[in-house]
Amino acid sequence: MKVIDLEKNEVIAERIGYFYDSAQGDISGGRAPWLWATSNACPSFGSSPAFGSQPNQTAVFVEKVLRPNLKAKNIKMGGNH
């Protein structure tokens, strides 16, 4: 996954991850290989079974990378305006 500055056409950050399915794609018994492979992910998605933690991974990564410039937008933080 890449975060790209569209104005400058530059890559700001890139996240590379890997999954490993120890059963090598076996679907017997209704098994979903890619869901279980998330428990063997690098970087980790969290505790096993990890597929419950997967949906927010993109948002977490992007929020770590992008920080709004509040001064440039003249936005004040807090309850007082």
Coordinates of C-alpha atoms in Angstrom, one line a residue, residues 7-70:
E7 CA 0.4 17.4 -6.1
K8 CA 4.1 16.5 -6.0
N9 CA 3.6 12.9 -7.4
E10 CA 5.8 11.6 -4.6
V11 CA 5.4 8.5 -2.5
I12 CA 5.1 9.6 1.1
A13 CA 5.0 6.1 2.7
E14 CA 4.7 2.5 1.7
R15 CA 3.5 -0.5 3.7
I16 CA 4.6 -3.9 2.6
G17 CA 3.1 -6.9 4.3
Y18 CA 3.1 -10.7 4.0
F19 CA 0.7 -13.5 4.9
Y20 CA 1.5 -17.1 5.4
D21 CA -1.1 -19.9 5.4
S22 CA 0.3 -22.9 7.1
A23 CA -2.3 -25.1 5.5
Q24 CA -1.3 -23.9 2.0
G25 CA -4.7 -22.8 0.8
D26 CA -6.7 -25.9 2.1
I27 CA -10.4 -25.1 2.0
S28 CA -11.7 -28.3 3.5
G29 CA -14.4 -28.0 6.1
G30 CA -15.3 -24.5 4.9
R31 CA -11.9 -23.1 5.8
A32 CA -11.1 -19.6 4.5
P33 CA -7.3 -19.6 3.9
W34 CA -6.7 -15.9 3.6
L35 CA -8.6 -15.1 6.8
W36 CA -6.5 -17.6 8.8
A37 CA -3.3 -16.4 7.1
T38 CA -3.8 -13.0 8.8
S39 CA -2.8 -14.8 12.0
N40 CA 0.7 -15.3 10.4
A41 CA 1.0 -11.8 9.0
C42 CA 4.1 -9.5 9.0
P43 CA 3.6 -6.9 10.3
S44 CA 1.2 -8.4 12.7
F45 CA -2.6 -7.7 12.7
G46 CA -2.7 -8.5 16.4
S47 CA -3.8 -11.4 18.5
S48 CA -5.0 -14.7 16.9
P49 CA -7.4 -15.0 15.1
A50 CA -6.3 -11.7 13.7
F51 CA -8.9 -11.3 10.9
G52 CA -11.1 -9.3 13.3
S53 CA -8.3 -6.6 13.5
Q54 CA -7.7 -6.5 9.8
P55 CA -10.5 -4.0 8.6
N56 CA -8.8 -1.0 10.3
Q57 CA -5.3 -1.6 9.1
T58 CA -5.4 0.8 6.2
A59 CA -6.9 3.6 8.3
V60 CA -4.3 3.1 11.1
F61 CA -1.4 3.2 8.6
V62 CA -2.7 6.3 6.8
E63 CA -3.4 8.1 10.1
K64 CA 0.2 7.4 11.3
V65 CA 1.6 8.8 8.0
L66 CA -0.6 11.9 7.4
R67 CA -0.7 14.7 9.9
P68 CA -2.9 17.8 9.1
N69 CA -1.2 21.2 9.1
L70 CA -3.7 22.9 11.4

